[in-house]
Amino acid sequence: MVDLKGQYEQIKEQVNSSVLDVINSTAFINGPEVHSFQKELEEYLDVKHVIPCANGTDALQIAMMGLGLEPGDEVITADFTFAATVEVIALLRLTPVLVDVEPDSFNIDPAAIKKAITPRTKAIVPVHLFGQSANMDEIMAIAKEHDLYVIEDNAQGIGANYKFTNGNVTKTGAIGHVASTSFFPSKNLGCYGDGGAIFTNDDELAHIIRGVVNHGMYKRYHHDVVGVNSRLDSIQAAVLRAKLPNLDTYNNARRTAARKYNKAFEGIQNIIAPKVKGNDCNTHENEICDTCNCHVFHQYTLRITNGKRDNLAQHLNDKGIPCGVYYPIPLHSQKAYVDDRYNEADFPVTNQLVKEVISLPMHTELDDEQIDFITKTIIDFVNS
């Protein structure tokens, strides 16, 4: 699904040198590499504050802790996403409120958000799923109307742009009140272990979060807030510094691969290829373009509409082609998050997607021969 070895070969010299520098310096925690990466990522995202931490799940949890959300507060998020998004809500004894998603972007449906708001609602967590931004125009407007926080889950969307209806363009992760991301190795910007970060333009919130990530300390052994131990180590920061200047190139390579996939699947019955949404690409009629940078294709996800998705997955495995089903079970049906408040009729899109979606290999090293083999194998199977 991802060719980390091939990507490493392109930056091997810099990575090896930087990692050895950290080892020789022995500045393993909060060393110069961490501070330099923080500043470089702030500049790339055009966001005032980046606070590195240990992983993307911690980043989400710490963002919510920083906002001072209290047990029982309701947090609305998407039903069709990875469990970490709802997991941290439950861990903090907040009340998760799962809502349906849009059928073409797979992102949280603003209409469903509106229906789910109650007097106890305090925050919305849009997930920029598979690398495409949620509808932040509508989400930010809803949040403003109801005085809610917006916490962007940007684990799959780093580097993506969002163009507002007024023409302003902002990187995902720099739009809401606070955002989180993951640097898990398979992400578009991934380290060689675990890592994450929180983003915000709010000075006061950034100050609180900096204490939370380090045991609640601003001064050693002075614990001013309840905190956790969640720090990005220097070796991972060194890897991320080597990769960050290449992030746009990596994302362009993913878009090129997605464009080739889409062309191959055009007009094939029972296959729905990913669509690019948003104001960025309206003039391109859903073409995948490098100038907009609005979809960074963390995953390339098809919908197989003839009921044979699982058969296709087995066929691809038999042919030695990696694939993945993200995600096979809706969060509202997961044992840990089942709740009598949920009605199956409220999740028609999610319940359909979990039967149809399949993700294909997507990374910076895909070549034409690989794409041709993958697409021909899928088309032959679907047409058989």
JSON list of N, CA and C in Angstrom, two decimals, residues 118-145:
[
{"chain": "A", "resi": 118, "resn": "THR", "atom": "N", "xyz": [-27.53, 20.06, 19.85]},
{"chain": "A", "resi": 118, "resn": "THR", "atom": "CA", "xyz": [-28.41, 20.22, 21.01]},
{"chain": "A", "resi": 118, "resn": "THR", "atom": "C", "xyz": [-27.80, 21.28, 21.92]},
{"chain": "A", "resi": 119, "resn": "PRO", "atom": "N", "xyz": [-28.49, 21.65, 23.00]},
{"chain": "A", "resi": 119, "resn": "PRO", "atom": "CA", "xyz": [-27.90, 22.61, 23.95]},
{"chain": "A", "resi": 119, "resn": "PRO", "atom": "C", "xyz": [-26.60, 22.14, 24.59]},
{"chain": "A", "resi": 120, "resn": "ARG", "atom": "N", "xyz": [-26.32, 20.82, 24.55]},
{"chain": "A", "resi": 120, "resn": "ARG", "atom": "CA", "xyz": [-25.09, 20.30, 25.15]},
{"chain": "A", "resi": 120, "resn": "ARG", "atom": "C", "xyz": [-23.93, 20.22, 24.16]},
{"chain": "A", "resi": 121, "resn": "THR", "atom": "N", "xyz": [-24.19, 20.49, 22.89]},
{"chain": "A", "resi": 121, "resn": "THR", "atom": "CA", "xyz": [-23.14, 20.42, 21.88]},
{"chain": "A", "resi": 121, "resn": "THR", "atom": "C", "xyz": [-22.10, 21.51, 22.12]},
{"chain": "A", "resi": 122, "resn": "LYS", "atom": "N", "xyz": [-20.83, 21.11, 22.10]},
{"chain": "A", "resi": 122, "resn": "LYS", "atom": "CA", "xyz": [-19.75, 22.07, 22.34]},
{"chain": "A", "resi": 122, "resn": "LYS", "atom": "C", "xyz": [-18.73, 22.12, 21.20]},
{"chain": "A", "resi": 123, "resn": "ALA", "atom": "N", "xyz": [-18.66, 21.07, 20.39]},
{"chain": "A", "resi": 123, "resn": "ALA", "atom": "CA", "xyz": [-17.61, 21.04, 19.37]},
{"chain": "A", "resi": 123, "resn": "ALA", "atom": "C", "xyz": [-18.00, 20.15, 18.20]},
{"chain": "A", "resi": 124, "resn": "ILE", "atom": "N", "xyz": [-17.38, 20.43, 17.06]},
{"chain": "A", "resi": 124, "resn": "ILE", "atom": "CA", "xyz": [-17.50, 19.62, 15.84]},
{"chain": "A", "resi": 124, "resn": "ILE", "atom": "C", "xyz": [-16.09, 19.16, 15.46]},
{"chain": "A", "resi": 125, "resn": "VAL", "atom": "N", "xyz": [-15.96, 17.89, 15.12]},
{"chain": "A", "resi": 125, "resn": "VAL", "atom": "CA", "xyz": [-14.67, 17.37, 14.65]},
{"chain": "A", "resi": 125, "resn": "VAL", "atom": "C", "xyz": [-14.82, 16.88, 13.21]},
{"chain": "A", "resi": 126, "resn": "PRO", "atom": "N", "xyz": [-14.55, 17.75, 12.22]},
{"chain": "A", "resi": 126, "resn": "PRO", "atom": "CA", "xyz": [-14.53, 17.28, 10.83]},
{"chain": "A", "resi": 126, "resn": "PRO", "atom": "C", "xyz": [-13.23, 16.53, 10.57]},
{"chain": "A", "resi": 127, "resn": "VAL", "atom": "N", "xyz": [-13.34, 15.40, 9.88]},
{"chain": "A", "resi": 127, "resn": "VAL", "atom": "CA", "xyz": [-12.17, 14.61, 9.50]},
{"chain": "A", "resi": 127, "resn": "VAL", "atom": "C", "xyz": [-11.94, 14.83, 8.01]},
{"chain": "A", "resi": 128, "resn": "HIS", "atom": "N", "xyz": [-10.76, 15.26, 7.63]},
{"chain": "A", "resi": 128, "resn": "HIS", "atom": "CA", "xyz": [-10.44, 15.44, 6.21]},
{"chain": "A", "resi": 128, "resn": "HIS", "atom": "C", "xyz": [-10.04, 14.08, 5.65]},
{"chain": "A", "resi": 129, "resn": "LEU", "atom": "N", "xyz": [-11.06, 13.27, 5.38]},
{"chain": "A", "resi": 129, "resn": "LEU", "atom": "CA", "xyz": [-10.84, 11.85, 5.13]},
{"chain": "A", "resi": 129, "resn": "LEU", "atom": "C", "xyz": [-10.20, 11.58, 3.78]},
{"chain": "A", "resi": 130, "resn": "PHE", "atom": "N", "xyz": [-9.24, 10.66, 3.80]},
{"chain": "A", "resi": 130, "resn": "PHE", "atom": "CA", "xyz": [-8.55, 10.17, 2.60]},
{"chain": "A", "resi": 130, "resn": "PHE", "atom": "C", "xyz": [-7.78, 11.28, 1.87]},
{"chain": "A", "resi": 131, "resn": "GLY", "atom": "N", "xyz": [-7.67, 12.47, 2.49]},
{"chain": "A", "resi": 131, "resn": "GLY", "atom": "CA", "xyz": [-6.86, 13.53, 1.92]},
{"chain": "A", "resi": 131, "resn": "GLY", "atom": "C", "xyz": [-7.62, 14.69, 1.32]},
{"chain": "A", "resi": 132, "resn": "GLN", "atom": "N", "xyz": [-8.97, 14.68, 1.45]},
{"chain": "A", "resi": 132, "resn": "GLN", "atom": "CA", "xyz": [-9.77, 15.76, 0.90]},
{"chain": "A", "resi": 132, "resn": "GLN", "atom": "C", "xyz": [-10.49, 16.50, 2.04]},
{"chain": "A", "resi": 133, "resn": "SER", "atom": "N", "xyz": [-10.46, 17.83, 1.96]},
{"chain": "A", "resi": 133, "resn": "SER", "atom": "CA", "xyz": [-11.04, 18.64, 3.02]},
{"chain": "A", "resi": 133, "resn": "SER", "atom": "C", "xyz": [-12.54, 18.47, 3.09]},
{"chain": "A", "resi": 134, "resn": "ALA", "atom": "N", "xyz": [-13.04, 18.48, 4.33]},
{"chain": "A", "resi": 134, "resn": "ALA", "atom": "CA", "xyz": [-14.48, 18.58, 4.55]},
{"chain": "A", "resi": 134, "resn": "ALA", "atom": "C", "xyz": [-14.95, 19.97, 4.11]},
{"chain": "A", "resi": 135, "resn": "ASN", "atom": "N", "xyz": [-16.26, 20.17, 4.07]},
{"chain": "A", "resi": 135, "resn": "ASN", "atom": "CA", "xyz": [-16.84, 21.44, 3.64]},
{"chain": "A", "resi": 135, "resn": "ASN", "atom": "C", "xyz": [-16.71, 22.47, 4.76]},
{"chain": "A", "resi": 136, "resn": "MET", "atom": "N", "xyz": [-15.54, 23.13, 4.81]},
{"chain": "A", "resi": 136, "resn": "MET", "atom": "CA", "xyz": [-15.25, 24.01, 5.93]},
{"chain": "A", "resi": 136, "resn": "MET", "atom": "C", "xyz": [-16.01, 25.33, 5.86]},
{"chain": "A", "resi": 137, "resn": "ASP", "atom": "N", "xyz": [-16.46, 25.75, 4.69]},
{"chain": "A", "resi": 137, "resn": "ASP", "atom": "CA", "xyz": [-17.33, 26.93, 4.61]},
{"chain": "A", "resi": 137, "resn": "ASP", "atom": "C", "xyz": [-18.55, 26.73, 5.49]},
{"chain": "A", "resi": 138, "resn": "GLU", "atom": "N", "xyz": [-19.24, 25.64, 5.25]},
{"chain": "A", "resi": 138, "resn": "GLU", "atom": "CA", "xyz": [-20.48, 25.39, 5.98]},
{"chain": "A", "resi": 138, "resn": "GLU", "atom": "C", "xyz": [-20.22, 25.04, 7.43]},
{"chain": "A", "resi": 139, "resn": "ILE", "atom": "N", "xyz": [-19.18, 24.26, 7.68]},
{"chain": "A", "resi": 139, "resn": "ILE", "atom": "CA", "xyz": [-18.89, 23.84, 9.05]},
{"chain": "A", "resi": 139, "resn": "ILE", "atom": "C", "xyz": [-18.53, 25.03, 9.93]},
{"chain": "A", "resi": 140, "resn": "MET", "atom": "N", "xyz": [-17.70, 25.92, 9.42]},
{"chain": "A", "resi": 140, "resn": "MET", "atom": "CA", "xyz": [-17.34, 27.10, 10.22]},
{"chain": "A", "resi": 140, "resn": "MET", "atom": "C", "xyz": [-18.54, 28.02, 10.43]},
{"chain": "A", "resi": 141, "resn": "ALA", "atom": "N", "xyz": [-19.42, 28.10, 9.44]},
{"chain": "A", "resi": 141, "resn": "ALA", "atom": "CA", "xyz": [-20.62, 28.93, 9.58]},
{"chain": "A", "resi": 141, "resn": "ALA", "atom": "C", "xyz": [-21.55, 28.34, 10.65]},
{"chain": "A", "resi": 142, "resn": "ILE", "atom": "N", "xyz": [-21.71, 27.01, 10.64]},
{"chain": "A", "resi": 142, "resn": "ILE", "atom": "CA", "xyz": [-22.54, 26.35, 11.65]},
{"chain": "A", "resi": 142, "resn": "ILE", "atom": "C", "xyz": [-21.95, 26.58, 13.04]},
{"chain": "A", "resi": 143, "resn": "ALA", "atom": "N", "xyz": [-20.63, 26.43, 13.14]},
{"chain": "A", "resi": 143, "resn": "ALA", "atom": "CA", "xyz": [-19.97, 26.62, 14.44]},
{"chain": "A", "resi": 143, "resn": "ALA", "atom": "C", "xyz": [-20.15, 28.04, 14.96]},
{"chain": "A", "resi": 144, "resn": "LYS", "atom": "N", "xyz": [-20.02, 29.01, 14.07]},
{"chain": "A", "resi": 144, "resn": "LYS", "atom": "CA", "xyz": [-20.19, 30.40, 14.48]},
{"chain": "A", "resi": 144, "resn": "LYS", "atom": "C", "xyz": [-21.61, 30.67, 14.95]},
{"chain": "A", "resi": 145, "resn": "GLU", "atom": "N", "xyz": [-22.58, 30.14, 14.22]},
{"chain": "A", "resi": 145, "resn": "GLU", "atom": "CA", "xyz": [-23.99, 30.36, 14.57]},
{"chain": "A", "resi": 145, "resn": "GLU", "atom": "C", "xyz": [-24.33, 29.79, 15.93]}
]
